[in-house]
Every structure is written in C-alpha cells, then in structure tokens.
Short mmCIF file of C-alpha atoms (C1' of nucleotides) and ligand atoms in Angstrom, two decimals:
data_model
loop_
_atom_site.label_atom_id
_atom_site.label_comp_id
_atom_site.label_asym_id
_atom_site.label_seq_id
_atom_site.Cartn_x
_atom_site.Cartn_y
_atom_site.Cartn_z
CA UNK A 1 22.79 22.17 -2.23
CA UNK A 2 24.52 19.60 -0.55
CA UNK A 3 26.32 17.07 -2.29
CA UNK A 4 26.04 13.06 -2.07
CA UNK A 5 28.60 12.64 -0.03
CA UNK A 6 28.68 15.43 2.29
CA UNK A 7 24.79 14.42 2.85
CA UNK A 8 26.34 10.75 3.59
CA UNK A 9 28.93 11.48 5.65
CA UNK A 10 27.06 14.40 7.75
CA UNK A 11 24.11 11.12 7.89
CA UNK A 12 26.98 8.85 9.07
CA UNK A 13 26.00 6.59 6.80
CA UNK A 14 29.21 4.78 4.70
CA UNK A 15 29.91 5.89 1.14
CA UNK A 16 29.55 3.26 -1.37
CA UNK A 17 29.34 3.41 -5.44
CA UNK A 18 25.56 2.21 -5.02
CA UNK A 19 24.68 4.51 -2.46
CA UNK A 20 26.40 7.12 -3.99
CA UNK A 21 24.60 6.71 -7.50
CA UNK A 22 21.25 6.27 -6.04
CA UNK A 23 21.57 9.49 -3.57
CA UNK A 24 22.92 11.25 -6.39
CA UNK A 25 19.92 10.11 -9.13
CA UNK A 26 17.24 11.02 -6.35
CA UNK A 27 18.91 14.69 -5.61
CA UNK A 28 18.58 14.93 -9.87
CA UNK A 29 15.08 14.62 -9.59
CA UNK A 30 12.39 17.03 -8.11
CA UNK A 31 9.76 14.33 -7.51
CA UNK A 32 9.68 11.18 -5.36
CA UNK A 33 10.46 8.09 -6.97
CA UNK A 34 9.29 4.42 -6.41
CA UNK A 35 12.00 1.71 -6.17
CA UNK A 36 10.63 0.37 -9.56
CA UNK A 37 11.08 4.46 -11.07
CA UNK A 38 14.97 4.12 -9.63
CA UNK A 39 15.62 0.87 -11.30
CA UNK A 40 13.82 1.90 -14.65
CA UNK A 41 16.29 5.19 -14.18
CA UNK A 42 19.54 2.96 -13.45
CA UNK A 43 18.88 -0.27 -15.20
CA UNK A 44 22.31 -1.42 -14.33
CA UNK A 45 21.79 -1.80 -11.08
CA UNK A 46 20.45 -4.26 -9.06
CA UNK A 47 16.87 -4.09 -7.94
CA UNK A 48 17.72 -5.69 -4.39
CA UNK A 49 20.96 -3.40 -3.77
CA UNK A 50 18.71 -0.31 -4.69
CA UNK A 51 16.16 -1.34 -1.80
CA UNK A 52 18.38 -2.15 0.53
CA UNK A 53 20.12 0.97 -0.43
CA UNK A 54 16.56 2.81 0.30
CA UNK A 55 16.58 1.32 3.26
CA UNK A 56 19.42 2.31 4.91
CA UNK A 57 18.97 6.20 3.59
CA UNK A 58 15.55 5.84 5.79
CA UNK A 59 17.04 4.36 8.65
CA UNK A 60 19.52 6.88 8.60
CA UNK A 61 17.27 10.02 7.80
CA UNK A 62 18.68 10.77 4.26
CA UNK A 63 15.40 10.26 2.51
CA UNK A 64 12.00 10.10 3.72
CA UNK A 65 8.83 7.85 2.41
CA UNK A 66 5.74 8.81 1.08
CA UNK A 67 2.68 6.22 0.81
CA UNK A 68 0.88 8.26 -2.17
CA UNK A 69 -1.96 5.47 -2.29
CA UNK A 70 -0.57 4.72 -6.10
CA UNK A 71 0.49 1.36 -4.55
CA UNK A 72 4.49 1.98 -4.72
CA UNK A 73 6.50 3.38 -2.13
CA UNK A 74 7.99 6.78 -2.92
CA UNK A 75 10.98 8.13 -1.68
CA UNK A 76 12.46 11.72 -1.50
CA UNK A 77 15.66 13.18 0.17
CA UNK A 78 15.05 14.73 2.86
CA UNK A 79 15.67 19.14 3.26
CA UNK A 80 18.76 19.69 4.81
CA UNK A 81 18.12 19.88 8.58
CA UNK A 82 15.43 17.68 8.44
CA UNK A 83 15.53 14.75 10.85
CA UNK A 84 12.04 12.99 10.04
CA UNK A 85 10.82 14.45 13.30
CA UNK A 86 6.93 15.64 13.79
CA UNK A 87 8.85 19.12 13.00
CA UNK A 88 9.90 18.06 9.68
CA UNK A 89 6.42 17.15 8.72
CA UNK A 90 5.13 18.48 5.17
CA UNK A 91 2.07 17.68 2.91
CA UNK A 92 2.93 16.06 -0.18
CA UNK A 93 0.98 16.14 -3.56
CA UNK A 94 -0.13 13.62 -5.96
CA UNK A 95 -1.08 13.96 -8.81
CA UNK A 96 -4.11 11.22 -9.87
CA UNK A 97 -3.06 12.21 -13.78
CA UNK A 98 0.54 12.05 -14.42
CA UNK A 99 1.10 9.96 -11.28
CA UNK A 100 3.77 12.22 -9.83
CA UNK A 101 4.58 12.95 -5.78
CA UNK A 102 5.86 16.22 -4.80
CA UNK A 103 7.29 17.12 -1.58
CA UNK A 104 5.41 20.29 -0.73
CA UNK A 105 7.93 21.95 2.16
CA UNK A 106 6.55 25.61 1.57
CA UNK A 107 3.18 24.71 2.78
CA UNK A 108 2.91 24.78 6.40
CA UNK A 109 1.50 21.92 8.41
CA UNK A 110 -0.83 23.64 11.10
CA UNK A 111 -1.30 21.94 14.83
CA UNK A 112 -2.79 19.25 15.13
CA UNK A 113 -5.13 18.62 18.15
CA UNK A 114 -5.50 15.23 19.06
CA UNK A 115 -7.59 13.42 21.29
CA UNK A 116 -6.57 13.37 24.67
CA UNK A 117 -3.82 11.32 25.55
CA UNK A 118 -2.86 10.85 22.04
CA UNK A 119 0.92 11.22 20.80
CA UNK A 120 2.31 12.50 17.58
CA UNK A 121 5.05 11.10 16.71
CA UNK A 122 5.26 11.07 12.23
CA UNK A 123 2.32 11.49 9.99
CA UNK A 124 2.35 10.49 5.99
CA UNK A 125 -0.08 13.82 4.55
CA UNK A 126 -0.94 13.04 1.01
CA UNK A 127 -3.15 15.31 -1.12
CA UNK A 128 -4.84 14.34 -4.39
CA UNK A 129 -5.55 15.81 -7.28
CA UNK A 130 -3.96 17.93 -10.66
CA UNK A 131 -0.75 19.69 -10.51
CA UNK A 132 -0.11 22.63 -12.41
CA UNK A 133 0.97 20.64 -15.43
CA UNK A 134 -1.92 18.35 -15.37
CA UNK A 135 -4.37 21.29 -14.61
CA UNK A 136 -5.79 23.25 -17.64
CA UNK B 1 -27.09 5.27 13.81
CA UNK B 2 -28.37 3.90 10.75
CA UNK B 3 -28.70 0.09 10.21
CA UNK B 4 -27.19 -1.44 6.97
CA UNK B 5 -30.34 -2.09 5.11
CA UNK B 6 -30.78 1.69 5.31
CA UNK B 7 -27.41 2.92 4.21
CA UNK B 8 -27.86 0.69 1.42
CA UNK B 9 -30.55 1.87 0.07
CA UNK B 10 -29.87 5.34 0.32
CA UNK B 11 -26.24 4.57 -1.62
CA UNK B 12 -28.28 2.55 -4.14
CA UNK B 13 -26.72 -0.60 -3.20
CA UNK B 14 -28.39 -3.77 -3.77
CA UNK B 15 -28.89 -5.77 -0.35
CA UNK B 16 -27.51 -9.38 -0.54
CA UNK B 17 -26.20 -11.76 2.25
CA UNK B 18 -22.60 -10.71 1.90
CA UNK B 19 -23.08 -7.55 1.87
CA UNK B 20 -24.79 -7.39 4.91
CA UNK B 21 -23.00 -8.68 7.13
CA UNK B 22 -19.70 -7.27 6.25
CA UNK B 23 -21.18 -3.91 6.30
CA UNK B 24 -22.38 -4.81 10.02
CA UNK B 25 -18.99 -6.26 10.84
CA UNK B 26 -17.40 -2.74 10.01
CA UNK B 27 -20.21 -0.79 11.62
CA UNK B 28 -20.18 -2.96 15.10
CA UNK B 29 -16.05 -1.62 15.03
CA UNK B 30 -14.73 1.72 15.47
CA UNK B 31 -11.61 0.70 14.21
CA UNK B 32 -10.55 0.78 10.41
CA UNK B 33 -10.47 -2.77 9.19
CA UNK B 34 -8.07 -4.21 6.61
CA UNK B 35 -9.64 -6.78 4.52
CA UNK B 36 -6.98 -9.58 5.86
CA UNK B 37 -8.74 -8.21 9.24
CA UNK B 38 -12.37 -9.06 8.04
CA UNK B 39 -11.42 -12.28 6.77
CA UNK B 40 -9.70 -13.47 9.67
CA UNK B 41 -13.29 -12.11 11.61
CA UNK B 42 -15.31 -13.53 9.48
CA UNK B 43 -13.52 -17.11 8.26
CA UNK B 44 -16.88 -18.32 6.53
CA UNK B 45 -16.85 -15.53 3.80
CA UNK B 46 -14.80 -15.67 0.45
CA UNK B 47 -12.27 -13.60 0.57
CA UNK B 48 -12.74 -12.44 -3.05
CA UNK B 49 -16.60 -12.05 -1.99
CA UNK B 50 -15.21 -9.84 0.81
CA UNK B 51 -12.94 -8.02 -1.55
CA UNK B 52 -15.26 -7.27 -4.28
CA UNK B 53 -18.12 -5.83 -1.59
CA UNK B 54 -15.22 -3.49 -0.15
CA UNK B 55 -14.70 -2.45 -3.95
CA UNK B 56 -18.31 -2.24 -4.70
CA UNK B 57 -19.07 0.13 -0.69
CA UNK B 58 -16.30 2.29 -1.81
CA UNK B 59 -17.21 3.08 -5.36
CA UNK B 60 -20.96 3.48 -3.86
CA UNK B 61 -19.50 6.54 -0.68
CA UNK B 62 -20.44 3.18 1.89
CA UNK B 63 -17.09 3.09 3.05
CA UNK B 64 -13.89 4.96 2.34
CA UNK B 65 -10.17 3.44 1.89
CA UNK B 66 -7.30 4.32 4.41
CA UNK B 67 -3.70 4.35 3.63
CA UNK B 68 -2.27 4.27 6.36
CA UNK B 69 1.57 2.68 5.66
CA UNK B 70 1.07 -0.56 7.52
CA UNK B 71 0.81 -2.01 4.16
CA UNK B 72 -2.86 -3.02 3.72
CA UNK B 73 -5.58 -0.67 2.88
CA UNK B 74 -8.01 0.03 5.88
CA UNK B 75 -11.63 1.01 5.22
CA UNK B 76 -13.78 2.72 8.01
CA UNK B 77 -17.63 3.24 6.94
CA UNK B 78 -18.24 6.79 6.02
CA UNK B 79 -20.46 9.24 8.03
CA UNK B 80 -23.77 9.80 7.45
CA UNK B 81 -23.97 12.64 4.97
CA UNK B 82 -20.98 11.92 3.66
CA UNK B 83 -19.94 11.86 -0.16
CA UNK B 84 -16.43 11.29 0.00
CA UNK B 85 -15.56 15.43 -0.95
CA UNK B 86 -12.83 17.14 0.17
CA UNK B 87 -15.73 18.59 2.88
CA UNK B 88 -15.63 14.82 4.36
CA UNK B 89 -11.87 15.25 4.60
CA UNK B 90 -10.53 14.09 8.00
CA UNK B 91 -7.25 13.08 9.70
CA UNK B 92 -6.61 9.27 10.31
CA UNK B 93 -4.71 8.38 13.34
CA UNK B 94 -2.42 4.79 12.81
CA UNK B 95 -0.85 3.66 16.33
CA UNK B 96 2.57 2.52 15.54
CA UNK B 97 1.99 0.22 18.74
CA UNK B 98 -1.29 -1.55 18.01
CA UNK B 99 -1.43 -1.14 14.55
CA UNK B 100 -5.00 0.13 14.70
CA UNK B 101 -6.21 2.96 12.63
CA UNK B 102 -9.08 5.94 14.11
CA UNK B 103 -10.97 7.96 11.83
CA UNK B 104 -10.74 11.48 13.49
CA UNK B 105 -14.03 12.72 12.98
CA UNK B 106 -13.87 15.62 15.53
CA UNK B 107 -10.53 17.23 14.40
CA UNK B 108 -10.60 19.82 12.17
CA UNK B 109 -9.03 19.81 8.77
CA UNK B 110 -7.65 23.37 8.05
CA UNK B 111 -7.57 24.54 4.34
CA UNK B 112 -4.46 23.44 2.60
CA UNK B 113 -3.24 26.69 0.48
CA UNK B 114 -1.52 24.59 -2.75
CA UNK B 115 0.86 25.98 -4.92
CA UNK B 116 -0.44 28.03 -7.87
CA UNK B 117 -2.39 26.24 -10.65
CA UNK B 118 -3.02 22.97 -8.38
CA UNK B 119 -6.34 21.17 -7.73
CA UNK B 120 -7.19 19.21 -4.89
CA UNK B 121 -9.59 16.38 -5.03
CA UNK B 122 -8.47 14.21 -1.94
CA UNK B 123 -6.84 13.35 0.56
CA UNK B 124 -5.09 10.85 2.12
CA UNK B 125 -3.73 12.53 5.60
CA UNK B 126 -2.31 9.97 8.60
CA UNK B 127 -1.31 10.75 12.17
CA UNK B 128 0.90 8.64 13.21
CA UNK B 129 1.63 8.09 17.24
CA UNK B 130 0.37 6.14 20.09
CA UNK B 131 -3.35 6.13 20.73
CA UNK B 132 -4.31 6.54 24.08
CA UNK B 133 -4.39 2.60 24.86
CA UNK B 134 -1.03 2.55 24.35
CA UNK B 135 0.59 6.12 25.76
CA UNK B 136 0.74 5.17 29.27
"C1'" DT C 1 48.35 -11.58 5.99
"C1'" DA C 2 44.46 -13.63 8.25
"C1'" DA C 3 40.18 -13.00 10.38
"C1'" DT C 4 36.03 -10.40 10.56
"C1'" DC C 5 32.39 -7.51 9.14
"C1'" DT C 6 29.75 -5.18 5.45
"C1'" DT C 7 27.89 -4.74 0.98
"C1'" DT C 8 26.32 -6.57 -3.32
"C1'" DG C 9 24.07 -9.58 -7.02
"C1'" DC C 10 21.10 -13.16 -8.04
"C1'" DA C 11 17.37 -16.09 -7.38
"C1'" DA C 12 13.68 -17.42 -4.70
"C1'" DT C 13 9.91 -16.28 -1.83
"C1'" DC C 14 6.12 -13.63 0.42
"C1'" DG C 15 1.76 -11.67 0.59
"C1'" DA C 16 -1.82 -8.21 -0.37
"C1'" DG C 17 -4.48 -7.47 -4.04
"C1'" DT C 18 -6.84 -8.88 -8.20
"C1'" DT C 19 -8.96 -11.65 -11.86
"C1'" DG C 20 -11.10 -15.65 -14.76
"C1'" DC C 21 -14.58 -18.65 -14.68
"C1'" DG C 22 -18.33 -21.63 -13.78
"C1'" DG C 23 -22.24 -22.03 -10.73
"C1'" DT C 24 -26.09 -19.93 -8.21
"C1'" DA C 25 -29.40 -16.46 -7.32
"C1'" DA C 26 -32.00 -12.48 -8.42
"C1'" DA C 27 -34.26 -9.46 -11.76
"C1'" DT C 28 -36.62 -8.81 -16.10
"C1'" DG C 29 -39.63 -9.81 -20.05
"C1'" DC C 30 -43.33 -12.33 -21.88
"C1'" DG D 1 -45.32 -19.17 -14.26
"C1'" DC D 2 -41.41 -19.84 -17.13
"C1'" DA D 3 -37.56 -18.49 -20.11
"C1'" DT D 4 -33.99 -15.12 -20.59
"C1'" DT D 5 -30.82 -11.96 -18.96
"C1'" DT D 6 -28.08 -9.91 -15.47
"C1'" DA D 7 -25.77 -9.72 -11.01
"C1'" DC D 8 -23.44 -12.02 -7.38
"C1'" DC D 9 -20.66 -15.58 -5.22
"C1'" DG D 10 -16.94 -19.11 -4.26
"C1'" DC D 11 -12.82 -21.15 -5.65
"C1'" DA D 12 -8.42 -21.26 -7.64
"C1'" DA D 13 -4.96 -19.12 -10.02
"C1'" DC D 14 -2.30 -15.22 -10.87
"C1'" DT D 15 0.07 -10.43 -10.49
"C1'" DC D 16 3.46 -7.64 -8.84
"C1'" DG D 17 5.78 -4.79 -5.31
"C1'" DA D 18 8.33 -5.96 -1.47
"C1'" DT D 19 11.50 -8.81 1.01
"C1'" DT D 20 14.89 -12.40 2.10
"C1'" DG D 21 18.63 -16.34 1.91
"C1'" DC D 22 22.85 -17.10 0.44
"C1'" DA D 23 27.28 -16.97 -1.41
"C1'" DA D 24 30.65 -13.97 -3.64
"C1'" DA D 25 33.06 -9.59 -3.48
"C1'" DG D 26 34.79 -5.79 -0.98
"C1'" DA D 27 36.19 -3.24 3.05
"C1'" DT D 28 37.94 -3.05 7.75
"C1'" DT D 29 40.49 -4.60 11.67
"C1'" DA D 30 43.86 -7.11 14.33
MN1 LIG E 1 8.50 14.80 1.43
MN1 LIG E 2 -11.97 7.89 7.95
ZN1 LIG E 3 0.26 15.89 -12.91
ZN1 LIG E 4 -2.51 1.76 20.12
#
DNA sequence: TAATCTTTGCAATCGAGTTGCGGTAAATGC
DNA sequence: GCATTTACCGCAACTCGATTGCAAAGATTA
C-alpha cells in the first residue's frame, strides 16, 4: 500500500496538510465517501478546502467518483495503476440499506458492444442492492 | 407502440391532462429527458405538476430514472413488458459532447457474479463516450 | 526581500429537487 | 342529483449538496 505522499507525488499533484489529511482519511476507509461523510469524519476542516481538495485528486487521477443514485457524490482512491481510463473501469455496489458504496475491482467488467460508431470513453456502473452485512 | 391512454391503464394509472401529455412528450423522444428538459419543452406545465407525474410514472414501472452524472436525473419510458427487474436491466449511454442520454435496449447485460453473501436488486450502469452524432 | 502564484477559510450563492397549502376536479356514497 | 370524500394541480417557499468570490495566509520564484 502506497502511502499519501508517494500516491501525491507519483500523481504530481503538490503535498499540502489538507490534501495530505484527506488522502490519508480516504485510504483509512474501505468504502467511498461523500464530501459531507469527509467533513462529518474531519470536522476541523473546512467544507470548501475538502472539495476543492476532491477536486484536484480527480483532476489528477488520485481518486475516482461514483454517482451511487443516493444523491451525494462518492469518492474512492483509485488502485494503484489505475489512470481512470475505460481499462480501469469496475462495477461498484450500493447498498439501498446501510447506504454504503464499494469499489468492486475483483469483478470483471466484460466488453461492451456499442452501437456503431459509438465511443467509450468512462462509464459510472452502479449496482443496487444488500451487501453481505445487510443481507441475512 | 402503445399510446399513453393504454400504458396507463395497464400500469393502473389514472388518466388526467398532465399526465398525458408529459407521458407523450417522453414517448415522441428517444432521448432520456431531465425534468429541467420537460419544463423548458413544455413552459405551460407546473413544474411541481411535472415533477410529481415523473414521481408518480416511476413508482407505477411508466418510466424509469437515469443517473447518468450530468447532475439531473433523466427518465426514459420503460419498454413494454417491462417491470423495472433486474431482467429489464440495460446499459445507458451519456454523450459527454451533447449531453444526451440513450437507453441501450439492444446490448446485452451479462450476469454480474457479486461477492459472496450480496444481493442485487438494481442497477444503475452508464456508458459514457460520444454517440455517433458526435464521433466524427 | 519583493513580486508572483497557489492554497485555504469563510460567507454567499446556485440550482435541482422537494414540500406545504389552498383551490379545483374527479370519484364515491346516498 | 347533490353532498362528501379523495385525488390532482398550480404557486410559492424551502432544502440541501454543490460551487464560487474574495481576501488572507502560505509557498515559490526572481
Ligand atoms: Mn471505484
Ligand atoms: Mn433506460
Ligand atoms: Zn449494507
Ligand atoms: Zn452526442
């Protein structure tokens, strides 16, 4: 595992003590996590610094977004390697009980076939329903 | 193609004015259409008229919701035979260039092997790319 | 050091979505 | 038919996640 700032500087992205406490909080965590989940996490912080700080980790390919359909935003660090490309693609998982996004990278995304004349260039793959905890 | 008065009845909707014609408006597209987009087409409507039909179509399997990251929920009308499953799954496509949003009808959804212990009820799966229009 | 560029904190704003409420229309009961 | 109940509609106000303007603080460069 990679740590905050190798992840920043291999990003080229500059090392600040916001950036670095955000990356670091979001690498602590296993699921995606809205802006509002970060600033209920690090209530010290600005909520403005922490988007712009989201922001720029996009931009820059450190985390990813997911639009899970539960109205907020999540975001995840990306796997090492990954550079947001159509290659980097993954499902992710909601959970419609405990409200929780999980970045599913051992499940393989399959071809797609588009229509002709069509180009692939991202996709956001959400699937709904219980996770393991939520599912007895 | 059914009309509207038909696919109401059959989804046990009560036919009224609005309802009508927004339901035509959506079936006379074969784009996705944001409810900012059926306002601006339809200026002489309410838009909380507009929004409470579009809740009222998708509780009823008239229409299904679209997330597809542009930041305002899309709704397509669904197929006929459709109950909203995970059998009516199907890929969205959202052109990053014209902002417009396909139901892919024709491409096959693979099954989506979840970890252990996880249930899926839905899905939420964009494509994201140029659509032919715009590839050129 | 002085000038310049970047980041941060705070407050204000935006905008899609949602709701309360009173009026109108449709359905129900007699 | 007429009274009562229920559903729908239009309007305005509100919610809340996202975004921005601006000035202060910090970092970089000359
Ligand atoms: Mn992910
Ligand atoms: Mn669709
Ligand atoms: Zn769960
Ligand atoms: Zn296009």
């Amino acid at each position: 595992m990679q740590t905050e700032e190798e992840i920043l500087k291999i990003k080229k992205v500059k090392n600040t003590a916001v950036r670095t406490v955000v990356l670091r909080h979001l690498l602590s965590l296993e699921k995606a996590q809205s802006l509002k989940d970060i600033e209920n996490a690090l209530p010290y912080m600005d909520r403005s610094s922490i988007f712009r700080t989201l922001k720029t980790f996009e931009e820059n390919k450190v985390i990813h977004s997911i639009e899970d359909g539960s109205g907020m935003t999540k975001y995840a660090v990306c796997a090492e390697g990954c550079n947001c490309d159509p290659k980097d693609l993954h499902y992710h998982f909601y959970c419609t009980n405990c409200d929780k996004t999980f970045c599913l990278f051992d499940v393989p995304i399959p071809n797609i076939q588009l229509p002709k004349n069509f180009k692939l260039q991202q996709a956001n793959m959400v699937v709904k329903g219980l996770c393991d905890n939520c599912n007895r």
